[in-house]
Coordinates of C-alpha atoms and ligand atoms in Angstrom, one line a residue:
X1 CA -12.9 12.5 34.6
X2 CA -14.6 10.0 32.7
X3 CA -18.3 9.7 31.6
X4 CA -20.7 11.8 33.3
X5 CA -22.2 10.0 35.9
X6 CA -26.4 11.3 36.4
X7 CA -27.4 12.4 40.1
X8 CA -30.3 10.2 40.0
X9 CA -28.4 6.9 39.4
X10 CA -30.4 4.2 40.9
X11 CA -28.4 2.3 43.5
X12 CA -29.1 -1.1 43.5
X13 CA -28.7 -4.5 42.5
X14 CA -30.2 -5.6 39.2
X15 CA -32.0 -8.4 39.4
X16 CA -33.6 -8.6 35.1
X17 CA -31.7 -9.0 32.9
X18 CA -31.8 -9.8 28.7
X19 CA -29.2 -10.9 26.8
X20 CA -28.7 -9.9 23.1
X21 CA -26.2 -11.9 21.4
X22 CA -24.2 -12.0 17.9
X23 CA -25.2 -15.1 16.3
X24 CA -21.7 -17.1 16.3
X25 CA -20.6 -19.7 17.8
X26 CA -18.6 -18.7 20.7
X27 CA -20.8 -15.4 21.4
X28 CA -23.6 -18.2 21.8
X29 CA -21.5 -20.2 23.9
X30 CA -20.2 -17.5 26.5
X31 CA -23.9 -15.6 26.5
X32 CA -25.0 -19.1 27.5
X33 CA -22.8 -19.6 30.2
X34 CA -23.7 -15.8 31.5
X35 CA -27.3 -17.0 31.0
X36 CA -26.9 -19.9 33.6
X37 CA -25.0 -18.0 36.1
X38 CA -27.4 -15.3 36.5
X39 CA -30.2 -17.5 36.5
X40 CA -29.1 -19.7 39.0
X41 CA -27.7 -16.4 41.5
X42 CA -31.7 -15.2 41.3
X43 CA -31.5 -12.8 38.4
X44 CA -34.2 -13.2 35.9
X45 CA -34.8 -12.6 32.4
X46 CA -37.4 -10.0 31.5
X47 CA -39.3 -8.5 29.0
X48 CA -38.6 -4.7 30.6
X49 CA -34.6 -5.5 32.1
X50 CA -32.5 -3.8 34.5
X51 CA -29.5 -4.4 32.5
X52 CA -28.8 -5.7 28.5
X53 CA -25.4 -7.7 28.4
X54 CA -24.6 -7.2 24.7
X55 CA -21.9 -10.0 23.6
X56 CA -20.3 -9.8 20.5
X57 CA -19.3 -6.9 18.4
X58 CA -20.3 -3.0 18.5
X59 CA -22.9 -3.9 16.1
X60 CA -24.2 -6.1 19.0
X61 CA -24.6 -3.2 21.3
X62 CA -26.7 -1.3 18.5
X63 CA -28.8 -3.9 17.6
X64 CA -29.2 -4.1 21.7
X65 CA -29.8 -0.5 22.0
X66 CA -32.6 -0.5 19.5
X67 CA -34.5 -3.3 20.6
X68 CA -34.5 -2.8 24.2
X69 CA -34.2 1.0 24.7
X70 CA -37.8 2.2 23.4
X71 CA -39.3 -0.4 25.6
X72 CA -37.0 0.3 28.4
X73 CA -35.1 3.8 28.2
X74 CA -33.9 3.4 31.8
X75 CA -32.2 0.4 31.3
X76 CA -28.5 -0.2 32.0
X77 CA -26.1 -1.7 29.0
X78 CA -22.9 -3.6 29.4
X79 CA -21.0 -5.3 26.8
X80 CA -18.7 -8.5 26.2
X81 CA -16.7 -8.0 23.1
X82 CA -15.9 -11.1 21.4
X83 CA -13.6 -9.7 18.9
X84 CA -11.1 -7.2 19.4
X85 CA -11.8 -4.1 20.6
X86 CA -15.3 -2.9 21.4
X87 CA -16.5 1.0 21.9
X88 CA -19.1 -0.3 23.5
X89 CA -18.0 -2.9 25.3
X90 CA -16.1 -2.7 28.8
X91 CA -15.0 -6.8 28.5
X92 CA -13.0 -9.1 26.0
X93 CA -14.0 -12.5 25.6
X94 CA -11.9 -14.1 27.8
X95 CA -13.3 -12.2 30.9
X96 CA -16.6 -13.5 30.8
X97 CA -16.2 -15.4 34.4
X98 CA -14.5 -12.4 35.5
X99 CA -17.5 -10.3 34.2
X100 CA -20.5 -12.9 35.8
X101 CA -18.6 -12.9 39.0
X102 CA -18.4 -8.9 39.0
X103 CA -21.8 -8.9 38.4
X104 CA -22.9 -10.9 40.9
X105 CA -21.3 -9.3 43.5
X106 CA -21.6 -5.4 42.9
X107 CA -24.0 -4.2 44.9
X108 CA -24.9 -1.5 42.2
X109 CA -22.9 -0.4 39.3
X110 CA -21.6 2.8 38.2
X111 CA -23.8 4.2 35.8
X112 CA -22.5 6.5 33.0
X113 CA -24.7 7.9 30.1
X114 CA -24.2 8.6 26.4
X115 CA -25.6 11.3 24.6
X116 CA -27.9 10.2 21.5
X117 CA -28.9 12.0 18.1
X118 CA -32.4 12.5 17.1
X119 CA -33.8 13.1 13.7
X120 CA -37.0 14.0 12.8
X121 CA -37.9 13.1 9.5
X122 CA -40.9 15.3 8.0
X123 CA -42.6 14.2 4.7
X124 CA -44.5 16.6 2.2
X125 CA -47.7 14.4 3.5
X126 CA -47.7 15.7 7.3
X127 CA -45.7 12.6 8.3
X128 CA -42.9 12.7 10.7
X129 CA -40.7 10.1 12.1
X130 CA -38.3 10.5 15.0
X131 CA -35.2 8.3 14.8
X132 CA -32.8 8.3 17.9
X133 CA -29.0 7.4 17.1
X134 CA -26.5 5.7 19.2
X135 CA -23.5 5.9 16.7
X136 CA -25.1 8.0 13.6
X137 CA -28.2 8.5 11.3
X138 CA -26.7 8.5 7.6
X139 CA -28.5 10.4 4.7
X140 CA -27.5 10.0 1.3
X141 CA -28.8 9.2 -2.5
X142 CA -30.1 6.6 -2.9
X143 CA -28.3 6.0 -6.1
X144 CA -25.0 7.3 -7.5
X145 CA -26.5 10.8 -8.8
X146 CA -26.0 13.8 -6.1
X147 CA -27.3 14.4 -3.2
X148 CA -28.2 18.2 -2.9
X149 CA -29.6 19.6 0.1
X150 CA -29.8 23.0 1.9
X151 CA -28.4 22.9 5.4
X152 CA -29.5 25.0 8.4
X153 CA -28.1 26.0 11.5
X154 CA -30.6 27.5 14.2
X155 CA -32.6 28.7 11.6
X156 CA -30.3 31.0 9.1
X157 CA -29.0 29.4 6.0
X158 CA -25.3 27.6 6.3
X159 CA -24.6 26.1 3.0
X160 CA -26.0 24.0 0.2
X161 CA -24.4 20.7 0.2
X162 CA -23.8 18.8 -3.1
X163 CA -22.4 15.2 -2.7
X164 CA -22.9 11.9 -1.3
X165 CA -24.6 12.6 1.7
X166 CA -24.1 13.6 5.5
X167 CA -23.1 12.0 8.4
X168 CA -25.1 13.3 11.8
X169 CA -22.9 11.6 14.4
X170 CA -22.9 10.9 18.4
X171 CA -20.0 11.5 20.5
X172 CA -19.7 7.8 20.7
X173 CA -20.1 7.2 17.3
X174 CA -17.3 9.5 16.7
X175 CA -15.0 6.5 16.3
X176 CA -17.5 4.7 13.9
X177 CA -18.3 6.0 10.6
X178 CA -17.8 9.4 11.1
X179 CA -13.7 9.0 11.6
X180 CA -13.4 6.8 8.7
X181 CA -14.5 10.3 6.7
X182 CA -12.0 12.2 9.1
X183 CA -14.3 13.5 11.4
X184 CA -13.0 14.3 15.0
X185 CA -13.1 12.2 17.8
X186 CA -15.3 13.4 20.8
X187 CA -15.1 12.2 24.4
X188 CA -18.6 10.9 25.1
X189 CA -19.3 13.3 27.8
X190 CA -19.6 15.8 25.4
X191 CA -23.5 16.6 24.5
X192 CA -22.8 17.3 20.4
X193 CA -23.8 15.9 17.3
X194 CA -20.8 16.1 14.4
X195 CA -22.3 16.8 10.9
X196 CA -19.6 15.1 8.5
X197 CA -19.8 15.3 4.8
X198 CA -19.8 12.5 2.1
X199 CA -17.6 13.4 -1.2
X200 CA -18.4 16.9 -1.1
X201 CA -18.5 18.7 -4.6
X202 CA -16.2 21.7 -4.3
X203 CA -15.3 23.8 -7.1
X204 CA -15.8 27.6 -8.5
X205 CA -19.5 26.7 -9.0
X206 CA -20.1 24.7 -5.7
X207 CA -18.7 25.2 -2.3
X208 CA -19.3 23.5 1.4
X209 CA -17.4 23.8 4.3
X210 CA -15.7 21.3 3.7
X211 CA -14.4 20.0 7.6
X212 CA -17.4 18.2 10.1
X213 CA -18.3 21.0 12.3
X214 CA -19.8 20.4 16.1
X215 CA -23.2 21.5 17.1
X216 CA -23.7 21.4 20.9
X217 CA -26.9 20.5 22.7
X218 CA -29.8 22.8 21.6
X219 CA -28.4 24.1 18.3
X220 CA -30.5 22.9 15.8
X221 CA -29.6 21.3 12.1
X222 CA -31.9 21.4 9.4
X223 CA -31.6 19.6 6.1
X224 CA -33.9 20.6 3.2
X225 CA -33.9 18.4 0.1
X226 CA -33.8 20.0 -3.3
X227 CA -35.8 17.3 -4.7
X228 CA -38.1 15.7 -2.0
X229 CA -39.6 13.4 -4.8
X230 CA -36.5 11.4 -4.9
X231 CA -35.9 9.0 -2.5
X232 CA -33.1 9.0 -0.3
X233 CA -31.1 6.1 1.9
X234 CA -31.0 6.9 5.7
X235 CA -28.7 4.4 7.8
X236 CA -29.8 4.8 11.5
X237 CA -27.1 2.9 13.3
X238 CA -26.6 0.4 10.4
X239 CA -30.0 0.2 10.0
X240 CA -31.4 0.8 6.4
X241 CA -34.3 2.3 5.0
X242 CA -35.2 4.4 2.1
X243 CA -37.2 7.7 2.3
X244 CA -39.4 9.6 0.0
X245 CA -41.2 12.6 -0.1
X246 CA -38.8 13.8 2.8
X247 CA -38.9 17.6 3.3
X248 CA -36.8 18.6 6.1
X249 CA -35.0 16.7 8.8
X250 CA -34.5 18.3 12.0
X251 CA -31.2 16.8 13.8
X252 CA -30.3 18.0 17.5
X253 CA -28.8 16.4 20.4
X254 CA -31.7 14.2 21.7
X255 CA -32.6 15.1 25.1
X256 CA -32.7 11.5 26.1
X257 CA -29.9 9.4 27.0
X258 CA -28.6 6.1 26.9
X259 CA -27.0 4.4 30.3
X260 CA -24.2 2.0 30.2
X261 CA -24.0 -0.1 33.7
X262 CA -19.7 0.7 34.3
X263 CA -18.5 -2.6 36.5
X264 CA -15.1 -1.6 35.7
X265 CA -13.2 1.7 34.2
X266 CA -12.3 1.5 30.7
X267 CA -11.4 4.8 29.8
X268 CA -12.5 5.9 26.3
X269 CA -9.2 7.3 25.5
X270 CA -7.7 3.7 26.1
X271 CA -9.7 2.7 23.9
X272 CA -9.2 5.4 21.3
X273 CA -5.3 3.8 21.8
X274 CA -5.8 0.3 21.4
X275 CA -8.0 0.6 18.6
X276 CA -6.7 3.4 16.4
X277 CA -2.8 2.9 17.7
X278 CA -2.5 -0.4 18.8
X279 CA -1.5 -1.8 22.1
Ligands
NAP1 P1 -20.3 -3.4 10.7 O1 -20.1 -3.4 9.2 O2 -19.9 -4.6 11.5 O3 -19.5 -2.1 11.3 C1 -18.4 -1.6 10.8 C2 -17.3 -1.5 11.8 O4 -17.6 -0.4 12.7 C3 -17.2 -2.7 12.7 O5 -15.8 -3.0 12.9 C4 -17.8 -2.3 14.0 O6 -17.3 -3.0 15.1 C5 -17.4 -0.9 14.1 N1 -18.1 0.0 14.9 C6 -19.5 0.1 15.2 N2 -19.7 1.1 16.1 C7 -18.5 1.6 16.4 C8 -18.1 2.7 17.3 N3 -19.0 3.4 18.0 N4 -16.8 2.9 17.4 C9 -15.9 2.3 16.7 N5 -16.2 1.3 15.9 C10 -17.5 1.0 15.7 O7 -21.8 -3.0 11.0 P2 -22.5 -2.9 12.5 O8 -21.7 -3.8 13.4 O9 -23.9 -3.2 12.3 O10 -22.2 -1.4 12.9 C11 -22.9 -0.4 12.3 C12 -22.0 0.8 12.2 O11 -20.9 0.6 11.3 C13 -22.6 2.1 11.7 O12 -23.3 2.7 12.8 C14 -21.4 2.8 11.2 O13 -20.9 3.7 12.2 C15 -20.4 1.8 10.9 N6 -20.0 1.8 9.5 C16 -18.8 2.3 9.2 C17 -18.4 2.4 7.9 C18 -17.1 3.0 7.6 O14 -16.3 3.2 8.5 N7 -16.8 3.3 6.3 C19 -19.3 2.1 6.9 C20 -20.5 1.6 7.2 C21 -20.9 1.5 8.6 P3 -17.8 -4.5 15.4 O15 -17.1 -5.4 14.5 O16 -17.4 -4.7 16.9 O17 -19.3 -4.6 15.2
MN2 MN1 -20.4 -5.4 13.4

C-alpha cells in the first residue's frame, strides 16, 4: 500500500490554487504556463488555496510548505520537479501539460498525508517556540567547539551526546539529510521521527549510541543543553536560525499532518530507486 490515505479526505474539485515557484528560468516559464491554464478553466488564485503546485526542486516544496501550511494546514500540495528527481514531487518537467490537463479533469484527487516533526524550543526566560518539520529540524554548535547535550527518551535519561549536533528527521525527510549521515530510510506512512547523530565523539571517556534510532508517535525526545548560554544553529528544513538561552527541546511526532494532492501513483520506493540507484 502506499501512503496512508485520511477517512475524512474532502472529495472535490479544487477550485484556489497558489503557485510557489524556484526562481529560474524555466521553473518561471512552466509555472507560468500552469498559471494561465488554471486561470482560464475557472480556478483562482488565493490567499487560503485548495492546492500549492510547488515547481522546482525539493527545496521548492519546503519553502511551499512553510509559507502556505500555517495559514492553510488543510491544504493539498503537488509538485513539478524541474530537475531530476523530486521526493516531493509526483511530475518531471516535461509533464507539465500532462499535469494541467490531469488537473483539470480529476474530479478530486487522491489525498495522502505525511507525518511532520515538531520541536518545541524552551528558553531559560519562559519562552518557547514550536517549529514543525517537513524534512528535519537540525541542532548543532554554532561554531566548531562541541555540542554537548543530555538526551531523553519519555522521561529517563538515554545518553549524553558529545559532537556536532543531531538530526530530528521525518519519514520523508529520511532521504534528505538524515541518509547522507546513514540514517535509515522510512516509508512515509510510518508516524516516527529518526534522531541521527552528527560526528559523534566516542571513546573510553565518551560514549553514544552511535546508530539513528526510531521514536514512534507519542514517545517523547528531550534535549538538554549543557551550556544554555551558548548559542546554538537550528536548521528547520533549511531554514537557519541561531538560538540562545535554549534549555530543553521537546521533539515528537507532531500530531498534525501535511496533505499531498496524489493525481498520479509515484511510489516512494520508485523513487528511493531512481534517486539512490539510478534508473
Ligand atoms: P539544497 O541545498 O538544495 O538541498 C540539498 C539537497 O537535498 C538537494 O538536492 C535537495 O533537492 C535535496 N532534498 C531536499 N529534501 C529532500 C528529501 N526529502 N529527499 C531527498 N532529497 C531532498 O537545500 P534545499 O533545497 O533548501 O533543501 C533543504 C534540505 O537540504 C534540508 O532539509 C536538508 O535535508 C538537506 N540538506 C542536506 C545536506 C546533506 O545531505 N549533507 C546538507 C544540508 C541540507 P532539490 O535540489 O530538489 O531541492
Ligand atoms: Mn534545493
Amino acid at each position: 500500500m502506499e501512503e496512508q490515505e485520511p477517512k475524512n479526505a474532502p472529495r472535490r474539485r479544487f477550485s484556489r490554487f497558489q503557485l510557489v515557484v524556484r526562481p529560474d528560468e524555466e521553473s518561471e516559464r512552466i509555472a507560468e504556463r500552469i498559471r494561465e491554464a488554471l486561470l482560464r478553466s475557472g480556478f483562482e488564485l488565493a490567499e487560503a488555496p485548495e492546492l500549492v503546485i510547488a515547481v522546482g526542486g525539493d527545496g521548492t516544496m519546503l519553502e511551499a510548505f512553510h509559507r502556505y501550511y500555517p495559514k492553510v494546514p488543510e491544504a493539498a500540495f503537488v509538485g513539478l520537479h524541474t530537475g531530476t528527481l523530486g521526493f516531493y514531487a509526483d511530475w518531471k518537467r516535461y509533464e507539465a501539460d500532462w499535469m494541467i490537463e490531469t488537473i483539470l479533469k480529476t474530479e478530486a484527487p487522491r489525498i495522502v498525508e505525511y507525518p511532520l516533526v515538531a520541536a518545541i524550543f524552551e528558553y531559560k526566560d519562559g519562552r518557547r517556540h514550536r517549529h514543525l518539520a517537513l524534512n528535519e529540524t537540525i541542532v548543532r554548535s554554532k561554531t566548531l567547539s562541541t555540542f554537548v547535550v543530555d538526551v531523553w527518551i519519555n522521561g529517563d535519561r538515554f545518553e549524553t551526546f558529545r559532537g556536532d549536533g543531531l538530526i530530528l528527521s521525518t519519514p520523508s525527510g529520511s532521504t534528505a539529510y538524515s541518509h547522507s549521515v546513514g540514517g535509515s530510510i522510512l516509508h512515509p506512512s510510518i508516524a516516527a521521527l529518526q534522531v541521527s547523530e552528527l560526528a559523534a565523539i566516542n571513546n573510553v571517556e565518551y560514549r553514544t549510541l552511535g546508530r539513528s534510532f526510531i521514536l514512534p508517535r507519542h514517545h517523547v525526545l528531550d534535549i538538554y543543553p549543557m551550556h544554555p548560554d551558548g548559542e546554538m544553529l537550528v536548521g528547520v528544513d533549511g531554514n537557519v536560525f541561531y538560538a540562545q538561552g535554549v534549555v530543553r527541546i521537546q521533539a515528537h511526532v507532531a500530531e498534525e499532518k501535511v496533505r499531498f494532492a496524489r493525481y498520479r501513483d509515484f511510489p516512494f520506493w520508485q523513487r528511493v530507486r531512481m534517486k539512490f540507484l539510478g534508473d
